[in-house]
PDB file of C-alpha atoms and ligand atoms in Angstrom:
ATOM      1  CA  UNK A 276     229.092  74.481 134.510  1.00 86.00           C
ATOM      2  CA  UNK A 277     232.317  75.364 136.411  1.00 88.00           C
ATOM      3  CA  UNK A 278     235.574  75.065 134.516  1.00 93.00           C
ATOM      4  CA  UNK A 279     237.402  72.325 136.414  1.00 97.00           C
ATOM      5  CA  UNK A 280     241.028  71.298 135.904  1.00 96.00           C
ATOM      6  CA  UNK A 281     240.850  67.829 134.380  1.00 97.00           C
ATOM      7  CA  UNK A 282     244.456  67.172 135.384  1.00 96.00           C
ATOM      8  CA  UNK A 283     243.629  67.605 139.077  1.00 96.00           C
ATOM      9  CA  UNK A 284     240.431  65.648 139.499  1.00 98.00           C
ATOM     10  CA  UNK A 285     240.095  64.058 142.984  1.00 98.00           C
ATOM     11  CA  UNK A 286     241.210  60.440 142.685  1.00 98.00           C
ATOM     12  CA  UNK A 287     238.684  59.189 145.222  1.00 98.00           C
ATOM     13  CA  UNK A 288     235.303  60.815 145.808  1.00 98.00           C
ATOM     14  CA  UNK A 289     232.978  59.616 148.569  1.00 98.00           C
ATOM     15  CA  UNK A 290     229.339  60.715 148.656  1.00 98.00           C
ATOM     16  CA  UNK A 291     226.735  60.658 151.412  1.00 98.00           C
ATOM     17  CA  UNK A 292     223.584  60.881 149.301  1.00 98.00           C
ATOM     18  CA  UNK A 293     221.248  62.585 151.756  1.00 98.00           C
ATOM     19  CA  UNK A 294     217.880  64.256 151.293  1.00 98.00           C
ATOM     20  CA  UNK A 295     215.834  61.731 149.314  1.00 98.00           C
ATOM     21  CA  UNK A 296     213.079  61.653 151.934  1.00 98.00           C
ATOM     22  CA  UNK A 297     212.802  65.454 152.123  1.00 98.00           C
ATOM     23  CA  UNK A 298     212.765  65.754 148.331  1.00 98.00           C
ATOM     24  CA  UNK A 299     209.783  63.388 148.243  1.00 98.00           C
ATOM     25  CA  UNK A 300     208.036  65.101 151.177  1.00 98.00           C
ATOM     26  CA  UNK A 301     208.350  68.486 149.450  1.00 98.00           C
ATOM     27  CA  UNK A 302     206.402  66.962 146.564  1.00 98.00           C
ATOM     28  CA  UNK A 303     203.825  65.144 148.730  1.00 98.00           C
ATOM     29  CA  UNK A 304     205.246  61.849 147.469  1.00 98.00           C
ATOM     30  CA  UNK A 305     206.117  58.702 149.468  1.00 97.00           C
ATOM     31  CA  UNK A 306     209.762  58.621 150.677  1.00 97.00           C
ATOM     32  CA  UNK A 307     210.527  55.783 148.291  1.00 98.00           C
ATOM     33  CA  UNK A 308     209.846  58.101 145.342  1.00 98.00           C
ATOM     34  CA  UNK A 309     212.794  60.177 146.603  1.00 98.00           C
ATOM     35  CA  UNK A 310     215.043  57.116 146.656  1.00 98.00           C
ATOM     36  CA  UNK A 311     213.935  56.253 143.106  1.00 98.00           C
ATOM     37  CA  UNK A 312     214.823  59.712 141.863  1.00 98.00           C
ATOM     38  CA  UNK A 313     218.049  59.420 143.873  1.00 98.00           C
ATOM     39  CA  UNK A 314     218.874  56.312 141.856  1.00 98.00           C
ATOM     40  CA  UNK A 315     218.661  58.382 138.670  1.00 98.00           C
ATOM     41  CA  UNK A 316     221.260  60.770 140.098  1.00 98.00           C
ATOM     42  CA  UNK A 317     223.484  57.781 140.915  1.00 98.00           C
ATOM     43  CA  UNK A 318     223.328  56.870 137.219  1.00 98.00           C
ATOM     44  CA  UNK A 319     224.269  60.452 136.201  1.00 98.00           C
ATOM     45  CA  UNK A 320     227.059  60.918 138.743  1.00 98.00           C
ATOM     46  CA  UNK A 321     228.650  57.521 138.032  1.00 98.00           C
ATOM     47  CA  UNK A 322     228.718  58.376 134.344  1.00 98.00           C
ATOM     48  CA  UNK A 323     230.178  61.845 134.950  1.00 98.00           C
ATOM     49  CA  UNK A 324     232.860  60.632 137.368  1.00 98.00           C
ATOM     50  CA  UNK A 325     233.871  57.992 134.877  1.00 98.00           C
ATOM     51  CA  UNK A 326     234.067  60.585 132.096  1.00 97.00           C
ATOM     52  CA  UNK A 327     236.333  62.991 133.981  1.00 98.00           C
ATOM     53  CA  UNK A 328     238.718  60.285 135.215  1.00 98.00           C
ATOM     54  CA  UNK A 329     237.826  59.806 138.881  1.00 98.00           C
ATOM     55  CA  UNK A 330     239.604  56.592 139.954  1.00 98.00           C
ATOM     56  CA  UNK A 331     237.269  55.589 142.790  1.00 98.00           C
ATOM     57  CA  UNK A 332     233.714  56.634 143.599  1.00 98.00           C
ATOM     58  CA  UNK A 333     232.262  55.404 146.891  1.00 98.00           C
ATOM     59  CA  UNK A 334     228.529  55.863 147.439  1.00 98.00           C
ATOM     60  CA  UNK A 335     226.846  55.447 150.829  1.00 98.00           C
ATOM     61  CA  UNK A 336     223.665  53.601 149.861  1.00 98.00           C
ATOM     62  CA  UNK A 337     222.698  51.752 153.057  1.00 97.00           C
ATOM     63  CA  UNK A 338     224.265  52.066 156.493  1.00 97.00           C
ATOM     64  CA  UNK A 339     224.373  49.599 159.378  1.00 96.00           C
ATOM     65  CA  UNK A 340     221.869  51.968 161.062  1.00 95.00           C
ATOM     66  CA  UNK A 341     219.412  52.107 158.122  1.00 96.00           C
ATOM     67  CA  UNK A 342     217.844  48.784 159.223  1.00 97.00           C
ATOM     68  CA  UNK A 343     216.021  50.896 161.839  1.00 97.00           C
ATOM     69  CA  UNK A 344     213.848  52.407 159.086  1.00 97.00           C
ATOM     70  CA  UNK A 345     210.325  51.018 158.494  1.00 96.00           C
ATOM     71  CA  UNK A 346     210.363  47.621 156.768  1.00 97.00           C
ATOM     72  CA  UNK A 347     208.563  49.084 153.765  1.00 97.00           C
ATOM     73  CA  UNK A 348     211.359  51.616 153.191  1.00 97.00           C
ATOM     74  CA  UNK A 349     214.126  49.028 153.694  1.00 98.00           C
ATOM     75  CA  UNK A 350     212.425  46.713 151.178  1.00 97.00           C
ATOM     76  CA  UNK A 351     211.933  49.625 148.796  1.00 98.00           C
ATOM     77  CA  UNK A 352     215.636  50.498 148.973  1.00 98.00           C
ATOM     78  CA  UNK A 353     216.589  46.869 148.284  1.00 98.00           C
ATOM     79  CA  UNK A 354     214.251  46.892 145.299  1.00 98.00           C
ATOM     80  CA  UNK A 355     215.843  50.050 143.934  1.00 98.00           C
ATOM     81  CA  UNK A 356     219.267  48.457 144.263  1.00 98.00           C
ATOM     82  CA  UNK A 357     218.056  45.509 142.173  1.00 98.00           C
ATOM     83  CA  UNK A 358     216.547  47.870 139.576  1.00 98.00           C
ATOM     84  CA  UNK A 359     219.826  49.811 139.477  1.00 98.00           C
ATOM     85  CA  UNK A 360     221.957  46.730 138.869  1.00 98.00           C
ATOM     86  CA  UNK A 361     219.565  45.161 136.376  1.00 98.00           C
ATOM     87  CA  UNK A 362     219.328  48.361 134.366  1.00 98.00           C
ATOM     88  CA  UNK A 363     222.960  49.521 134.680  1.00 98.00           C
ATOM     89  CA  UNK A 364     225.239  46.493 134.760  1.00 98.00           C
ATOM     90  CA  UNK A 365     225.587  46.456 130.986  1.00 98.00           C
ATOM     91  CA  UNK A 366     226.679  50.118 130.973  1.00 98.00           C
ATOM     92  CA  UNK A 367     228.968  49.567 133.941  1.00 98.00           C
ATOM     93  CA  UNK A 368     230.737  46.793 132.037  1.00 98.00           C
ATOM     94  CA  UNK A 369     230.868  48.801 128.792  1.00 98.00           C
ATOM     95  CA  UNK A 370     232.447  51.689 130.691  1.00 98.00           C
ATOM     96  CA  UNK A 371     235.153  49.393 132.070  1.00 98.00           C
ATOM     97  CA  UNK A 372     233.999  50.092 135.653  1.00 98.00           C
ATOM     98  CA  UNK A 373     234.969  47.763 138.491  1.00 98.00           C
ATOM     99  CA  UNK A 374     231.810  47.211 140.561  1.00 98.00           C
ATOM    100  CA  UNK A 375     232.435  46.535 144.238  1.00 98.00           C
ATOM    101  CA  UNK A 376     230.469  46.472 147.462  1.00 98.00           C
ATOM    102  CA  UNK A 377     231.828  47.589 150.808  1.00 98.00           C
ATOM    103  CA  UNK A 378     230.092  46.590 154.033  1.00 98.00           C
ATOM    104  CA  UNK A 379     228.719  43.296 155.311  1.00 97.00           C
ATOM    105  CA  UNK A 380     226.414  42.644 152.380  1.00 97.00           C
ATOM    106  CA  UNK A 381     225.993  38.993 153.429  1.00 97.00           C
ATOM    107  CA  UNK A 382     223.141  40.219 155.678  1.00 96.00           C
ATOM    108  CA  UNK A 383     221.118  41.329 152.640  1.00 97.00           C
ATOM    109  CA  UNK A 384     218.492  38.988 151.132  1.00 97.00           C
ATOM    110  CA  UNK A 385     220.064  35.929 149.429  1.00 98.00           C
ATOM    111  CA  UNK A 386     218.861  36.861 145.949  1.00 97.00           C
ATOM    112  CA  UNK A 387     220.529  40.295 146.281  1.00 98.00           C
ATOM    113  CA  UNK A 388     223.769  38.783 147.589  1.00 98.00           C
ATOM    114  CA  UNK A 389     223.811  36.593 144.487  1.00 98.00           C
ATOM    115  CA  UNK A 390     223.141  39.538 142.183  1.00 98.00           C
ATOM    116  CA  UNK A 391     225.884  41.604 143.853  1.00 98.00           C
ATOM    117  CA  UNK A 392     228.434  38.790 143.655  1.00 98.00           C
ATOM    118  CA  UNK A 393     227.579  38.130 140.048  1.00 98.00           C
ATOM    119  CA  UNK A 394     228.102  41.834 139.237  1.00 98.00           C
ATOM    120  CA  UNK A 395     231.354  41.963 141.211  1.00 98.00           C
ATOM    121  CA  UNK A 396     232.602  38.899 139.326  1.00 98.00           C
ATOM    122  CA  UNK A 397     231.618  40.122 135.891  1.00 98.00           C
ATOM    123  CA  UNK A 398     233.424  43.421 136.367  1.00 98.00           C
ATOM    124  CA  UNK A 399     236.462  42.238 138.327  1.00 97.00           C
ATOM    125  CA  UNK A 400     238.835  42.226 135.352  1.00 98.00           C
ATOM    126  CA  UNK A 401     237.936  45.755 134.282  1.00 98.00           C
ATOM    127  CA  UNK A 402     240.524  48.434 134.904  1.00 97.00           C
ATOM    128  CA  UNK A 403     238.563  51.682 134.791  1.00 98.00           C
ATOM    129  CA  UNK A 404     236.914  53.538 137.662  1.00 98.00           C
ATOM    130  CA  UNK A 405     236.125  51.582 140.818  1.00 98.00           C
ATOM    131  CA  UNK A 406     232.523  52.027 141.933  1.00 98.00           C
ATOM    132  CA  UNK A 407     232.154  51.076 145.589  1.00 98.00           C
ATOM    133  CA  UNK A 408     228.587  50.793 146.791  1.00 98.00           C
ATOM    134  CA  UNK A 409     228.442  50.887 150.597  1.00 98.00           C
ATOM    135  CA  UNK A 410     225.744  48.457 151.743  1.00 98.00           C
ATOM    136  CA  UNK A 411     225.129  47.531 155.366  1.00 98.00           C
ATOM    137  CA  UNK A 412     228.243  49.628 155.829  1.00 98.00           C
ATOM    138  CA  UNK A 413     229.461  51.346 158.976  1.00 98.00           C
ATOM    139  CA  UNK A 414     232.909  52.850 159.522  1.00 98.00           C
ATOM    140  CA  UNK A 415     233.231  51.478 163.049  1.00 97.00           C
ATOM    141  CA  UNK A 416     232.034  48.029 161.951  1.00 97.00           C
ATOM    142  CA  UNK A 417     234.649  48.134 159.160  1.00 98.00           C
ATOM    143  CA  UNK A 418     237.456  48.899 161.610  1.00 98.00           C
ATOM    144  CA  UNK A 419     236.333  46.118 163.962  1.00 98.00           C
ATOM    145  CA  UNK A 420     236.051  43.626 161.060  1.00 97.00           C
ATOM    146  CA  UNK A 421     239.565  44.662 159.966  1.00 98.00           C
ATOM    147  CA  UNK A 422     240.973  44.049 163.432  1.00 98.00           C
ATOM    148  CA  UNK A 423     239.383  40.595 163.478  1.00 98.00           C
ATOM    149  CA  UNK A 424     240.953  39.738 160.083  1.00 97.00           C
ATOM    150  CA  UNK A 425     244.282  41.096 161.266  1.00 97.00           C
ATOM    151  CA  UNK A 426     244.117  39.032 164.457  1.00 97.00           C
ATOM    152  CA  UNK A 427     243.304  35.954 162.414  1.00 98.00           C
ATOM    153  CA  UNK A 428     246.340  36.578 160.183  1.00 98.00           C
ATOM    154  CA  UNK A 429     248.524  36.997 163.265  1.00 98.00           C
ATOM    155  CA  UNK A 430     247.277  33.651 164.628  1.00 98.00           C
ATOM    156  CA  UNK A 431     248.027  32.027 161.274  1.00 98.00           C
ATOM    157  CA  UNK A 432     251.456  33.701 161.306  1.00 97.00           C
ATOM    158  CA  UNK A 433     250.668  35.513 158.038  1.00 97.00           C
ATOM    159  CA  UNK A 434     251.208  38.881 159.691  1.00 97.00           C
ATOM    160  CA  UNK A 435     253.474  40.078 162.488  1.00 97.00           C
ATOM    161  CA  UNK A 436     252.298  42.745 164.938  1.00 97.00           C
ATOM    162  CA  UNK A 437     255.703  44.426 164.524  1.00 97.00           C
ATOM    163  CA  UNK A 438     254.707  45.251 160.948  1.00 97.00           C
ATOM    164  CA  UNK A 439     251.496  47.006 161.958  1.00 98.00           C
ATOM    165  CA  UNK A 440     251.389  50.638 160.929  1.00 97.00           C
ATOM    166  CA  UNK A 441     248.908  52.989 159.265  1.00 95.00           C
ATOM    167  CA  UNK A 442     249.769  51.708 155.774  1.00 93.00           C
ATOM    168  CA  UNK A 443     249.704  47.983 156.577  1.00 96.00           C
ATOM    169  CA  UNK A 444     246.421  48.390 158.489  1.00 97.00           C
ATOM    170  CA  UNK A 445     244.785  49.821 155.354  1.00 96.00           C
ATOM    171  CA  UNK A 446     245.189  46.424 153.681  1.00 96.00           C
ATOM    172  CA  UNK A 447     242.539  45.055 156.057  1.00 98.00           C
ATOM    173  CA  UNK A 448     239.918  47.659 155.140  1.00 98.00           C
ATOM    174  CA  UNK A 449     237.195  47.102 152.529  1.00 97.00           C
ATOM    175  CA  UNK A 450     238.886  49.822 150.472  1.00 97.00           C
ATOM    176  CA  UNK A 451     242.285  48.091 150.511  1.00 96.00           C
ATOM    177  CA  UNK A 452     242.787  48.608 146.793  1.00 95.00           C
ATOM    178  CA  UNK A 453     241.681  52.254 146.764  1.00 96.00           C
ATOM    179  CA  UNK A 454     243.515  55.396 147.762  1.00 96.00           C
ATOM    180  CA  UNK A 455     242.214  57.508 150.664  1.00 96.00           C
ATOM    181  CA  UNK A 456     239.202  59.706 149.986  1.00 98.00           C
ATOM    182  CA  UNK A 457     240.227  63.091 148.542  1.00 98.00           C
ATOM    183  CA  UNK A 458     236.800  64.679 148.432  1.00 98.00           C
ATOM    184  CA  UNK A 459     233.819  63.787 150.608  1.00 98.00           C
ATOM    185  CA  UNK A 460     230.513  65.252 149.478  1.00 98.00           C
ATOM    186  CA  UNK A 461     227.367  65.277 151.597  1.00 98.00           C
ATOM    187  CA  UNK A 462     224.144  66.555 150.128  1.00 98.00           C
ATOM    188  CA  UNK A 463     220.951  67.392 152.008  1.00 98.00           C
ATOM    189  CA  UNK A 464     222.168  70.139 154.346  1.00 98.00           C
ATOM    190  CA  UNK A 465     223.472  67.935 157.182  1.00 97.00           C
ATOM    191  CA  UNK A 466     227.046  68.435 158.334  1.00 97.00           C
ATOM    192  CA  UNK A 467     228.159  65.137 159.778  1.00 97.00           C
ATOM    193  CA  UNK A 468     230.018  61.970 158.731  1.00 97.00           C
ATOM    194  CA  UNK A 469     227.400  59.447 159.927  1.00 97.00           C
ATOM    195  CA  UNK A 470     229.892  56.593 160.318  1.00 97.00           C
ATOM    196  CA  UNK A 471     231.040  56.786 156.665  1.00 98.00           C
ATOM    197  CA  UNK A 472     234.641  55.720 155.845  1.00 98.00           C
ATOM    198  CA  UNK A 473     235.966  57.094 159.116  1.00 97.00           C
ATOM    199  CA  UNK A 474     239.509  55.735 158.639  1.00 97.00           C
ATOM    200  CA  UNK A 475     239.745  56.770 154.976  1.00 97.00           C
ATOM    201  CA  UNK A 476     238.487  60.331 155.570  1.00 97.00           C
ATOM    202  CA  UNK A 477     241.388  61.365 157.824  1.00 95.00           C
ATOM    203  CA  UNK A 478     242.761  63.908 155.301  1.00 94.00           C
ATOM    204  CA  UNK A 479     239.766  64.411 153.011  1.00 97.00           C
ATOM    205  CA  UNK A 480     238.352  67.733 151.972  1.00 97.00           C
ATOM    206  CA  UNK A 481     234.682  67.978 152.977  1.00 98.00           C
ATOM    207  CA  UNK A 482     232.024  69.582 150.800  1.00 98.00           C
ATOM    208  CA  UNK A 483     228.567  70.108 152.252  1.00 98.00           C
ATOM    209  CA  UNK A 484     225.665  71.337 150.166  1.00 98.00           C
ATOM    210  CA  UNK A 485     222.011  71.986 150.943  1.00 98.00           C
ATOM    211  CA  UNK A 486     221.023  70.491 147.573  1.00 98.00           C
ATOM    212  CA  UNK A 487     218.955  67.347 148.135  1.00 98.00           C
ATOM    213  CA  UNK A 488     220.434  64.223 146.516  1.00 98.00           C
ATOM    214  CA  UNK A 489     217.645  63.805 143.888  1.00 98.00           C
ATOM    215  CA  UNK A 490     218.613  67.271 142.617  1.00 98.00           C
ATOM    216  CA  UNK A 491     222.384  66.768 142.588  1.00 98.00           C
ATOM    217  CA  UNK A 492     223.329  66.826 138.893  1.00 98.00           C
ATOM    218  CA  UNK A 493     226.656  66.850 137.043  1.00 97.00           C
ATOM    219  CA  UNK A 494     227.018  70.656 137.304  1.00 97.00           C
ATOM    220  CA  UNK A 495     226.701  70.385 141.102  1.00 98.00           C
ATOM    221  CA  UNK A 496     229.451  67.763 141.058  1.00 98.00           C
ATOM    222  CA  UNK A 497     231.590  70.208 139.072  1.00 98.00           C
ATOM    223  CA  UNK A 498     230.937  72.903 141.715  1.00 98.00           C
ATOM    224  CA  UNK A 499     232.190  70.521 144.408  1.00 98.00           C
ATOM    225  CA  UNK A 500     235.298  69.603 142.381  1.00 98.00           C
ATOM    226  CA  UNK A 501     235.975  73.277 141.593  1.00 97.00           C
ATOM    227  CA  UNK A 502     235.788  74.055 145.315  1.00 97.00           C
ATOM    228  CA  UNK A 503     238.152  71.139 146.038  1.00 97.00           C
ATOM    229  CA  UNK A 504     240.634  72.347 143.423  1.00 96.00           C
ATOM    230  CA  UNK A 505     240.801  75.764 145.061  1.00 94.00           C
ATOM    231  CA  UNK A 506     241.709  74.459 148.501  1.00 92.00           C
ATOM    232  CA  UNK A 507     245.168  74.230 149.950  1.00 86.00           C
ATOM    233  CA  UNK A 508     245.778  70.652 151.087  1.00 79.00           C
ATOM    234  CA  UNK A 509     248.644  70.555 153.549  1.00 83.00           C
ATOM    235  CA  UNK A 510     248.249  67.065 155.081  1.00 84.00           C
ATOM    236  CA  UNK A 511     249.494  68.446 158.392  1.00 85.00           C
ATOM    237  CA  UNK A 512     252.449  70.291 156.839  1.00 86.00           C
ATOM    238  CA  UNK A 513     252.721  74.052 156.334  1.00 80.00           C
TER     239      UNK A 513
HETATM  240  C1  LIG B 641     219.505  59.229 152.594  1.00 93.55           C
HETATM  241  O1  LIG B 641     218.387  60.066 152.377  1.00 93.55           O
HETATM  242  C2  LIG B 641     219.583  58.237 151.546  1.00 93.55           C
HETATM  243  C3  LIG B 641     219.590  56.896 151.743  1.00 93.55           C
HETATM  244  C4  LIG B 641     219.515  56.271 153.087  1.00 93.55           C
HETATM  245  C5  LIG B 641     219.615  55.963 150.623  1.00 93.55           C
HETATM  246  C6  LIG B 641     220.440  56.324 149.423  1.00 93.55           C
HETATM  247  C7  LIG B 641     219.970  55.498 148.320  1.00 93.55           C
HETATM  248  C8  LIG B 641     219.826  55.885 147.038  1.00 93.55           C
HETATM  249  C9  LIG B 641     220.264  57.179 146.506  1.00 93.55           C
HETATM  250  C10 LIG B 641     219.147  54.910 146.119  1.00 93.55           C
HETATM  251  C11 LIG B 641     219.946  54.324 145.029  1.00 93.55           C
HETATM  252  C12 LIG B 641     221.292  53.872 145.375  1.00 93.55           C
HETATM  253  C13 LIG B 641     222.017  53.031 144.589  1.00 93.55           C
HETATM  254  C14 LIG B 641     223.450  52.815 144.876  1.00 93.55           C
HETATM  255  C15 LIG B 641     221.452  52.327 143.452  1.00 93.55           C
HETATM  256  P1  LIG B 641     217.242  60.119 153.478  1.00 93.55           P
HETATM  257  O2  LIG B 641     216.226  59.104 153.146  1.00 93.55           O
HETATM  258  O3  LIG B 641     217.834  59.982 154.840  1.00 93.55           O
HETATM  259  O4  LIG B 641     216.683  61.578 153.263  1.00 93.55           O
HETATM  260  P2  LIG B 641     216.038  62.542 154.331  1.00 93.55           P
HETATM  261  O5  LIG B 641     217.132  62.913 155.309  1.00 93.55           O
HETATM  262  O6  LIG B 641     215.586  63.703 153.516  1.00 93.55           O
HETATM  263  O7  LIG B 641     214.910  61.806 154.984  1.00 93.55           O
END
């Protein structure tokens, strides 16, 4: 395991958990078996991030485009989400984690919406790591939803257009209470953003790995953080 500097852990880590399908295919298993194993890595990585003091962890679990997948896979993913919450909520609460969802989760089945809201409510007074699960999430959809909320506030005279700047706009994003993403990890050997947190990634460090998500363990997370800690972040300066 790489020796990371615990005083310089990225405050906000975002992860595109890619490669579940290929992991399953390599083993002649149905794709859903890859998502199930992927859920086990979510459990591990949440625990590890919490342990090393990450402030916010945002996981891309279901995009606005994932509805295009076969119904069986979409239903399977929803099922895994339910299994995750039912098996992990107790630990999430014990670890003082704030559970949140980003994305328009109202489009998910009613029983899941209820489960998500119940989990959000139960953990809302915690003050440890924030775990954002991105569900029916798209970066462009988030920006458009933010503009609609902003416009509504302008109509209600709660916000003046003269006060609009990069900082005040952030308050309309799903991640309004989180800092920008410091480290964005994508597993599964693809090098693209896929509509993930496009506003919040403006100054992030990107880490791409060919490891498939079901094989991304704590030591791989340490490799990514070690790499991050050895970069020179200039934020446009010199
Ligand atoms: C991308 O791999 C992965 C997803 C679309 C789903 C991610 C979901 C999980 C890891 C399940 C558990 C999540 C939570 C938060 C409980 P892919 O299917 O596109 O892989 P492929 O590119 O190899 O086909």
